[in-house]
Amino acid sequence: MEKQHIDELAGIVGPENVSTDTLELEIYSRDPTIVRGMAGAVVWPRHAEEISKIMIFANKTKIPIYPRGAGSSLSGGPVPLERGIVLSLERMNRILEIDVENLQFLAEAGASIREINDELKPHKLFIPPDPASEVACTIGGCVANNAGGIHAVKYGTFRDWVLGLELVLPNGEVVSTGTKTRKSVSGYDLTGLITGSEGTLAIITKVRAKVVPIPETRMVTTAYFHTLEEAGKASFKIMIGGLNPSAMEILDKTTMYTISQYLKMKLPPAGAMLIMEFDGPRDDVDNRMEIAGKMCRHEGATEVKVSATEEESLSLWNARKTAFQSLAILGKNSILIEDITVPISKITDMLRHIHEIAEKHNTMVPTFGHVGDGNLHPHVLYDEENEEEYKKAMAATDEIFETAVKLGGTISGEHGIGVLKRKFFPLEHDTKEIAVMKRIKQLFDPNNILNPHKIFPEEVT
Amino acid sequence: MSFKPSLSKEMSSELSKCFRCSFCRSQCPIYQSKLNDTWNARGRMMAVQLLREGKISLDDKVLDRIYTCALCKACEEICPGLVKVSDIIKEVRCQLAEAKKGPLPDHLKMFENITTTKNVLAMKARPAELQEAIERLPQKADMILFMGCVAQYVYPKHLLTLFKLLEQSKTKFTVLRDELCCGSYLADLGLAKEAREVLAETGKMLKERGVRKIVTLCPMCYNTLRNDLPELMSTPKMEVQHSTQVLDEALKKGALTISRALPMKLVYKDPCHLGRYAEVYDAPRNILRNVKGAELIELERSREFSRCCGGTIRVPYSDLRNDLCKKFFDDAVKLRVDGVVTACPSCFHNLYSTAPYDIKGVFDIVEILGYATGIVEKIPFYEY
């Protein structure tokens, strides 16, 4: 990047908040995925006004801007595909307001979910969507990607909780959207439009979102089945039975094995397991757990365990939370994490297809996920150095996406499209729908300087 | 500067386990001070990989990232990949030292200090009060109290109280009158050969004197003597305990009894080397719970998620140390505690040197117990 441009950026944010050193450029050019890029500069603005000036600068110079929160994206979303500017929001991390009376908070985009939850805890409140990365991920990133997590089955994704945003538009205008009220039909829902737009329409600088009281109790029931399909069917029955679990997770045989090895804990021999959480008043929770247990047995569960205490529940969640890292036991150094989501009535079909696809391509695809809302994480494993394995893994991945869409599902339930899923985008959206989306992008960002080449397949861009 | 670390097979495999999830940003104290990912454990791991690939060269900036890791292991508690971050950093430091590209000049001074004065602080003699007490100890005993550099030369009162507590509980012990630094700092800085030489001397002394049990006040000495010494040389079986474990046992057995109340709201600061390194979390808490009138409060970040005080990086990064301590105190002040208690002379030093006015006192746990058992009349540095 030219010296005059760097000087201009330094003039906006201060020289201590801009870097062109290779170390920063390399580190800020990656997220956890395989997507590669290389930034020309990294900036750390501290106010929306600074971001506004950066956007005006970007429009003038046509240098692309890549907003970044914690860099924990699983889609390649924050990766600078061109030699542009990574705009890190990590220094805009203040929690501005905890409004206990109105059950909401206001925070700068760079505050992490954990940090906000820590502030909410003394008031016995919490943010219901809980992405697996909640310790790290930022509220801005969660809204930009409409993140979900294990509790989305009851509480939905961030879209259901965001009330309003402060945004910097690509032309530099600072705009506030939404209201403090829990409902509003006043004009177009710009908050909703920006939520899940993956940093391509505007830079989120502040988020106002609803919170709820921490439930009186949270308890866990586990059920073990012969097959993944049986477990999927039981989950479906519980969901349509109106038992309203706050989490409904499935683990396949491979993941059960890796967790038991990883944690050196014993799990009953089974082909699949369900981990269900119910929250609310204790009596009500006990009652729903009992009914869920009966439903599981009816669907062929070999064993149903009701956790006796909250501590026991917690240890089961801790086991579930190690599912991903436990896969390391399988000895593969690369992983494609998918987050396909299908209508809940198709969950057993999808589970069966994943199994068949894995067999067909002779690829390991341990699967677990949020079965209650139809969101599965098939993890396609391969060794990076082994080209044949890589090809097989890619073929299996392609087929998993195609199948999900055929079943009426989506290619991304909670991670976003970013770079990794761009090529699958037309599977789910026809040209007319994509054209509308692109016109919106054009309206917000006529010079295509904000996180370009994300979401849409390259040929459409 | 060209430098490509060639990691051992084990550390290469550890490094490959980092999948850049960034969970470590929630724990890494240096990241939280700098708010720049290159100072985070993820950034450091990526930097090591970039060095290996020749994509970055070794400059002052990269050296800073390598030597500011406090080796506090906080990131390892949250790491989904279970990456041994501190072991990787230590191995890189060893290679830097071998290539004469590290450690930093201030670090080398520490080694020089040990060679010339037997202690890392370059102190010529122990404070008279401590020296006199040492003279009164028996020449020989099965149990050695390993005093450590910081307590001996800077906070001798902590040791004097510990002497009294051990005597009161009828524990027979002595010290190594010619005690040498355990070398923990050197090992952490990658001066592996020098650290081994220093530790071997201590090992030789312990062997010659037929020591069966070692008690330490310093958690760093504790880990070095408990883990590194048996790896370095074969010695007769020696039990190693931290002083909090010994004192907790003494209270449980009734060998020590609490006679005085200390009506204070206290928070216990887990030293990284006692907590995350050695998983000694309960012994110090048990002691404090025994103290009448004292209310023990847990911080949101305690036990395995406890904040680091920056002791291992104080030289030469004192600004970072100050900021790390500030963040710890911010948490404590929020809970309106009267005092902060720790069980590590280095943590004590860092906290005591940076404590805000809102905190009435910073204490070593032996001082609290000394006062509560009536062994000492007042707590040093604190006019109770």
Tab-separated table of N, CA, C and O in Angstrom, chain A residues 19 21-24 26-28 30-34 36 44 68-72 90-91 93 110 112 114-115 118-119 121 132-138 262 324-325 328 333, chain B residues 16-17 19-27 31-32 34-39 42-44 46-47 50 53 55-57 59 61-62 65 78-82 300-301 305 334:
chain	number	residue	atom	x	y	z
A	19	SER	N	-1.089	-0.512	11.170
A	19	SER	CA	0.147	-1.271	10.970
A	19	SER	C	0.230	-1.799	9.546
A	19	SER	O	-0.776	-2.216	8.970
A	21	ASP	N	3.128	-3.773	9.125
A	21	ASP	CA	4.190	-4.755	9.361
A	21	ASP	C	3.702	-6.148	8.940
A	21	ASP	O	2.543	-6.501	9.170
A	22	THR	N	4.625	-6.903	8.377
A	22	THR	CA	4.260	-8.227	7.872
A	22	THR	C	3.597	-9.085	8.950
A	22	THR	O	2.662	-9.825	8.666
A	23	LEU	N	4.101	-8.974	10.174
A	23	LEU	CA	3.542	-9.810	11.247
A	23	LEU	C	2.038	-9.566	11.390
A	23	LEU	O	1.244	-10.508	11.383
A	24	GLU	N	1.649	-8.304	11.488
A	24	GLU	CA	0.224	-7.991	11.615
A	24	GLU	C	-0.541	-8.378	10.346
A	24	GLU	O	-1.625	-8.939	10.412
A	26	GLU	N	0.041	-10.658	8.165
A	26	GLU	CA	-0.158	-12.109	8.077
A	26	GLU	C	-1.238	-12.570	9.059
A	26	GLU	O	-2.137	-13.319	8.697
A	27	ILE	N	-1.124	-12.131	10.301
A	27	ILE	CA	-2.019	-12.654	11.342
A	27	ILE	C	-3.451	-12.167	11.143
A	27	ILE	O	-4.400	-12.912	11.356
A	28	TYR	N	-3.587	-10.945	10.675
A	28	TYR	CA	-4.939	-10.405	10.456
A	28	TYR	C	-5.509	-10.805	9.093
A	28	TYR	O	-6.580	-10.337	8.717
A	30	ARG	N	-6.022	-14.008	8.352
A	30	ARG	CA	-6.565	-15.364	8.449
A	30	ARG	C	-7.655	-15.457	9.503
A	30	ARG	O	-7.714	-14.661	10.437
A	31	ASP	N	-8.505	-16.464	9.329
A	31	ASP	CA	-9.448	-16.854	10.380
A	31	ASP	C	-9.214	-18.352	10.598
A	31	ASP	O	-8.193	-18.866	10.133
A	32	PRO	N	-10.079	-19.077	11.275
A	32	PRO	CA	-9.763	-20.497	11.475
A	32	PRO	C	-9.847	-21.354	10.202
A	32	PRO	O	-9.445	-22.508	10.224
A	33	THR	N	-10.354	-20.811	9.117
A	33	THR	CA	-10.567	-21.647	7.929
A	33	THR	C	-9.315	-21.702	7.054
A	33	THR	O	-8.314	-21.050	7.334
A	34	ILE	N	-9.453	-22.441	5.944
A	34	ILE	CA	-8.309	-22.571	5.026
A	34	ILE	C	-8.198	-21.368	4.082
A	34	ILE	O	-7.261	-21.280	3.302
A	36	ARG	N	-7.273	-18.067	2.368
A	36	ARG	CA	-6.065	-17.235	2.466
A	36	ARG	C	-6.259	-15.887	1.789
A	36	ARG	O	-6.969	-15.787	0.790
A	44	TRP	N	-7.028	-0.051	13.636
A	44	TRP	CA	-7.830	-0.281	14.851
A	44	TRP	C	-8.530	1.025	15.237
A	44	TRP	O	-8.045	1.758	16.111
A	68	ARG	N	-13.463	-6.792	10.879
A	68	ARG	CA	-13.071	-8.012	11.596
A	68	ARG	C	-13.346	-7.844	13.079
A	68	ARG	O	-13.033	-6.814	13.668
A	69	GLY	N	-13.973	-8.876	13.670
A	69	GLY	CA	-14.202	-8.862	15.114
A	69	GLY	C	-13.113	-9.660	15.794
A	69	GLY	O	-11.961	-9.245	15.860
A	70	ALA	N	-13.470	-10.882	16.261
A	70	ALA	CA	-12.477	-11.728	16.924
A	70	ALA	C	-11.700	-12.567	15.917
A	70	ALA	O	-10.748	-13.246	16.286
A	71	GLY	N	-12.124	-12.540	14.669
A	71	GLY	CA	-11.459	-13.397	13.682
A	71	GLY	C	-11.717	-14.858	13.974
A	71	GLY	O	-10.860	-15.708	13.753
A	72	SER	N	-12.912	-15.169	14.492
A	72	SER	CA	-13.237	-16.565	14.813
A	72	SER	C	-14.226	-17.141	13.808
A	72	SER	O	-14.799	-18.199	14.045
A	90	GLU	N	-11.557	-4.659	17.485
A	90	GLU	CA	-11.263	-5.183	18.822
A	90	GLU	C	-11.023	-4.090	19.877
A	90	GLU	O	-11.143	-4.357	21.060
A	91	ARG	N	-10.674	-2.868	19.436
A	91	ARG	CA	-10.464	-1.804	20.433
A	91	ARG	C	-11.737	-1.003	20.690
A	91	ARG	O	-11.741	-0.070	21.483
A	93	ASN	N	-14.554	-1.969	22.343
A	93	ASN	CA	-15.110	-3.102	23.088
A	93	ASN	C	-15.789	-2.681	24.386
A	93	ASN	O	-15.878	-3.457	25.325
A	110	GLY	N	-17.015	-4.524	19.303
A	110	GLY	CA	-15.890	-5.398	19.620
A	110	GLY	C	-15.972	-6.092	20.969
A	110	GLY	O	-15.094	-6.885	21.312
A	112	SER	N	-16.931	-8.882	23.549
A	112	SER	CA	-17.229	-10.298	23.300
A	112	SER	C	-18.518	-10.691	24.023
A	112	SER	O	-18.922	-10.043	24.988
A	114	ARG	N	-18.945	-13.187	25.893
A	114	ARG	CA	-18.612	-13.559	27.265
A	114	ARG	C	-18.495	-12.315	28.146
A	114	ARG	O	-18.986	-12.287	29.272
A	115	GLU	N	-17.831	-11.285	27.606
A	115	GLU	CA	-17.667	-10.057	28.400
A	115	GLU	C	-19.027	-9.443	28.727
A	115	GLU	O	-19.260	-8.971	29.845
A	118	ASP	N	-20.738	-11.549	31.295
A	118	ASP	CA	-20.151	-11.326	32.631
A	118	ASP	C	-20.758	-10.084	33.291
A	118	ASP	O	-20.938	-10.049	34.501
A	119	GLU	N	-21.053	-9.076	32.469
A	119	GLU	CA	-21.670	-7.859	33.019
A	119	GLU	C	-23.147	-8.099	33.352
A	119	GLU	O	-23.709	-7.456	34.241
A	121	LYS	N	-24.453	-11.019	34.294
A	121	LYS	CA	-24.598	-12.054	35.335
A	121	LYS	C	-25.050	-11.518	36.698
A	121	LYS	O	-25.966	-12.090	37.299
A	132	ALA	N	-20.682	-21.453	19.915
A	132	ALA	CA	-19.650	-22.238	20.613
A	132	ALA	C	-18.449	-21.372	20.963
A	132	ALA	O	-17.755	-21.623	21.934
A	133	SER	N	-18.240	-20.316	20.187
A	133	SER	CA	-17.076	-19.457	20.416
A	133	SER	C	-17.405	-18.274	21.315
A	133	SER	O	-16.713	-17.262	21.266
A	134	GLU	N	-18.454	-18.371	22.129
A	134	GLU	CA	-18.909	-17.197	22.900
A	134	GLU	C	-17.812	-16.585	23.783
A	134	GLU	O	-17.860	-15.396	24.077
A	135	VAL	N	-16.819	-17.359	24.170
A	135	VAL	CA	-15.742	-16.767	24.976
A	135	VAL	C	-14.979	-15.725	24.171
A	135	VAL	O	-14.423	-14.782	24.723
A	136	ALA	N	-14.939	-15.940	22.878
A	136	ALA	CA	-14.081	-15.094	22.037
A	136	ALA	C	-14.856	-14.167	21.122
A	136	ALA	O	-14.501	-13.006	20.951
A	137	CYS	N	-15.917	-14.663	20.507
A	137	CYS	CA	-16.533	-13.928	19.399
A	137	CYS	C	-17.163	-12.624	19.889
A	137	CYS	O	-17.602	-12.506	21.021
A	138	THR	N	-17.217	-11.661	18.986
A	138	THR	CA	-17.700	-10.334	19.363
A	138	THR	C	-19.180	-10.191	19.019
A	138	THR	O	-19.691	-10.877	18.130
A	262	TYR	N	-11.262	-38.790	24.616
A	262	TYR	CA	-10.691	-37.485	24.947
A	262	TYR	C	-10.863	-37.171	26.427
A	262	TYR	O	-9.959	-36.687	27.090
A	324	PHE	N	-15.872	-31.133	19.236
A	324	PHE	CA	-15.040	-30.706	18.115
A	324	PHE	C	-13.559	-31.036	18.346
A	324	PHE	O	-12.920	-31.683	17.519
A	325	GLN	N	-13.052	-30.586	19.505
A	325	GLN	CA	-11.620	-30.823	19.724
A	325	GLN	C	-11.290	-32.307	19.849
A	325	GLN	O	-10.190	-32.726	19.521
A	328	ALA	N	-9.701	-34.519	17.072
A	328	ALA	CA	-8.254	-34.571	16.831
A	328	ALA	C	-7.731	-35.996	17.024
A	328	ALA	O	-6.740	-36.389	16.401
A	333	ASN	N	-5.451	-33.824	9.972
A	333	ASN	CA	-5.067	-32.459	10.327
A	333	ASN	C	-5.944	-31.374	9.701
A	333	ASN	O	-5.758	-30.198	9.958
B	16	SER	N	0.675	-27.705	15.236
B	16	SER	CA	-0.305	-27.959	14.172
B	16	SER	C	-1.719	-28.119	14.743
B	16	SER	O	-2.696	-28.057	14.015
B	17	LYS	N	-1.801	-28.311	16.052
B	17	LYS	CA	-3.133	-28.443	16.666
B	17	LYS	C	-3.847	-27.099	16.814
B	17	LYS	O	-5.039	-27.042	17.069
B	19	PHE	N	-5.816	-24.332	15.610
B	19	PHE	CA	-6.571	-24.063	14.376
B	19	PHE	C	-7.092	-22.628	14.356
B	19	PHE	O	-8.067	-22.307	13.704
B	20	ARG	N	-6.451	-21.757	15.111
B	20	ARG	CA	-6.696	-20.308	15.059
B	20	ARG	C	-8.113	-19.924	15.455
B	20	ARG	O	-8.701	-19.001	14.904
B	21	CYS	N	-8.694	-20.617	16.422
B	21	CYS	CA	-10.086	-20.350	16.796
B	21	CYS	C	-10.219	-19.029	17.546
B	21	CYS	O	-11.289	-18.462	17.613
B	22	SER	N	-9.127	-18.600	18.167
B	22	SER	CA	-9.048	-17.339	18.916
B	22	SER	C	-9.710	-17.368	20.287
B	22	SER	O	-9.877	-16.331	20.918
B	23	PHE	N	-10.061	-18.550	20.780
B	23	PHE	CA	-10.626	-18.627	22.136
B	23	PHE	C	-9.648	-18.029	23.158
B	23	PHE	O	-10.058	-17.482	24.167
B	24	CYS	N	-8.346	-18.143	22.854
B	24	CYS	CA	-7.314	-17.677	23.786
B	24	CYS	C	-7.419	-16.179	24.060
B	24	CYS	O	-6.944	-15.710	25.087
B	25	ARG	N	-8.054	-15.434	23.165
B	25	ARG	CA	-8.157	-13.986	23.410
B	25	ARG	C	-8.978	-13.693	24.666
B	25	ARG	O	-8.860	-12.633	25.251
B	26	SER	N	-9.786	-14.661	25.076
B	26	SER	CA	-10.579	-14.447	26.287
B	26	SER	C	-9.734	-14.610	27.550
B	26	SER	O	-10.161	-14.257	28.638
B	27	GLN	N	-8.537	-15.189	27.406
B	27	GLN	CA	-7.718	-15.469	28.592
B	27	GLN	C	-6.361	-14.771	28.572
B	27	GLN	O	-5.865	-14.396	29.626
B	31	TYR	N	-2.728	-10.147	25.528
B	31	TYR	CA	-3.672	-9.708	24.487
B	31	TYR	C	-4.649	-8.690	25.069
B	31	TYR	O	-4.929	-7.661	24.462
B	32	GLN	N	-5.144	-8.992	26.255
B	32	GLN	CA	-6.159	-8.107	26.821
B	32	GLN	C	-5.595	-6.737	27.169
B	32	GLN	O	-6.329	-5.758	27.248
B	34	LYS	N	-3.065	-5.371	25.207
B	34	LYS	CA	-2.670	-4.758	23.933
B	34	LYS	C	-3.815	-4.659	22.921
B	34	LYS	O	-3.767	-3.830	22.020
B	35	LEU	N	-4.794	-5.546	23.021
B	35	LEU	CA	-5.883	-5.627	22.035
B	35	LEU	C	-5.353	-5.615	20.601
B	35	LEU	O	-5.729	-4.798	19.773
B	36	ASN	N	-4.438	-6.532	20.374
B	36	ASN	CA	-3.841	-6.726	19.054
B	36	ASN	C	-3.509	-8.214	19.002
B	36	ASN	O	-2.820	-8.737	19.879
B	37	ASP	N	-4.043	-8.885	17.980
B	37	ASP	CA	-3.958	-10.341	17.932
B	37	ASP	C	-2.534	-10.876	17.878
B	37	ASP	O	-2.294	-12.036	18.202
B	38	THR	N	-1.591	-10.045	17.455
B	38	THR	CA	-0.215	-10.545	17.396
B	38	THR	C	0.344	-10.776	18.803
B	38	THR	O	1.348	-11.440	18.974
B	39	TRP	N	-0.326	-10.196	19.811
B	39	TRP	CA	0.103	-10.396	21.203
B	39	TRP	C	-0.703	-11.508	21.870
B	39	TRP	O	-0.553	-11.764	23.059
B	42	ARG	N	-2.857	-17.073	19.996
B	42	ARG	CA	-3.032	-17.438	18.581
B	42	ARG	C	-1.999	-16.730	17.716
B	42	ARG	O	-1.361	-17.355	16.855
B	43	GLY	N	-1.822	-15.432	17.945
B	43	GLY	CA	-0.857	-14.672	17.154
B	43	GLY	C	0.546	-15.216	17.339
B	43	GLY	O	1.317	-15.328	16.381
B	44	ARG	N	0.878	-15.567	18.574
B	44	ARG	CA	2.231	-16.093	18.830
B	44	ARG	C	2.440	-17.422	18.108
B	44	ARG	O	3.503	-17.681	17.543
B	46	MET	N	0.882	-18.411	15.452
B	46	MET	CA	0.991	-18.128	14.014
B	46	MET	C	2.355	-17.546	13.693
B	46	MET	O	2.953	-17.870	12.661
B	47	ALA	N	2.873	-16.709	14.584
B	47	ALA	CA	4.195	-16.108	14.354
B	47	ALA	C	5.274	-17.191	14.301
B	47	ALA	O	6.176	-17.139	13.457
B	50	LEU	N	4.955	-18.806	11.026
B	50	LEU	CA	5.428	-17.905	9.962
B	50	LEU	C	6.958	-17.843	9.933
B	50	LEU	O	7.570	-17.783	8.861
B	53	GLU	N	8.165	-20.947	8.296
B	53	GLU	CA	7.960	-20.917	6.849
B	53	GLU	C	8.785	-19.823	6.173
B	53	GLU	O	8.741	-19.674	4.957
B	55	LYS	N	8.208	-16.717	6.330
B	55	LYS	CA	7.342	-15.640	5.840
B	55	LYS	C	7.509	-14.352	6.626
B	55	LYS	O	7.099	-13.288	6.169
B	56	ILE	N	8.050	-14.460	7.813
B	56	ILE	CA	8.427	-13.253	8.551
B	56	ILE	C	9.858	-13.445	9.017
B	56	ILE	O	10.335	-14.580	9.131
B	57	SER	N	10.541	-12.348	9.250
B	57	SER	CA	11.890	-12.504	9.780
B	57	SER	C	11.909	-12.063	11.239
B	57	SER	O	10.999	-11.383	11.708
B	59	ASP	N	12.590	-9.944	14.072
B	59	ASP	CA	12.971	-8.563	14.389
B	59	ASP	C	12.553	-8.285	15.835
B	59	ASP	O	12.052	-9.178	16.523
B	61	LYS	N	10.125	-6.772	16.994
B	61	LYS	CA	8.699	-6.955	17.189
B	61	LYS	C	8.373	-8.435	17.458
B	61	LYS	O	7.649	-8.771	18.404
B	62	VAL	N	8.944	-9.297	16.652
B	62	VAL	CA	8.700	-10.731	16.820
B	62	VAL	C	9.319	-11.207	18.143
B	62	VAL	O	8.719	-11.993	18.885
B	65	ARG	N	7.029	-10.509	20.913
B	65	ARG	CA	5.904	-11.442	21.015
B	65	ARG	C	6.348	-12.740	21.687
B	65	ARG	O	5.593	-13.380	22.399
B	78	ILE	N	-8.394	-22.825	28.074
B	78	ILE	CA	-9.579	-22.604	27.237
B	78	ILE	C	-9.373	-23.189	25.837
B	78	ILE	O	-10.304	-23.285	25.049
B	79	CYS	N	-8.150	-23.608	25.544
B	79	CYS	CA	-7.805	-24.000	24.174
B	79	CYS	C	-8.513	-25.292	23.763
B	79	CYS	O	-8.257	-26.345	24.349
B	80	PRO	N	-9.383	-25.243	22.762
B	80	PRO	CA	-10.068	-26.465	22.343
B	80	PRO	C	-9.106	-27.496	21.761
B	80	PRO	O	-9.348	-28.683	21.854
B	81	GLY	N	-8.012	-27.035	21.176
B	81	GLY	CA	-7.053	-27.964	20.584
B	81	GLY	C	-6.044	-28.495	21.590
B	81	GLY	O	-5.193	-29.295	21.247
B	82	LEU	N	-6.142	-28.044	22.837
B	82	LEU	CA	-5.213	-28.425	23.916
B	82	LEU	C	-3.754	-28.198	23.518
B	82	LEU	O	-2.873	-28.997	23.816
B	300	GLU	N	-14.601	-13.473	39.636
B	300	GLU	CA	-15.179	-14.134	38.461
B	300	GLU	C	-14.082	-14.974	37.785
B	300	GLU	O	-14.314	-16.088	37.364
B	301	ARG	N	-12.887	-14.394	37.724
B	301	ARG	CA	-11.778	-15.162	37.171
B	301	ARG	C	-10.897	-15.662	38.304
B	301	ARG	O	-10.035	-14.930	38.800
B	305	PHE	N	-8.844	-20.064	35.841
B	305	PHE	CA	-8.966	-18.890	34.970
B	305	PHE	C	-8.438	-17.624	35.633
B	305	PHE	O	-8.712	-16.512	35.181
B	334	LYS	N	-13.990	-4.097	42.270
B	334	LYS	CA	-15.416	-4.201	41.932
B	334	LYS	C	-16.168	-4.971	43.023
B	334	LYS	O	-17.323	-4.690	43.313
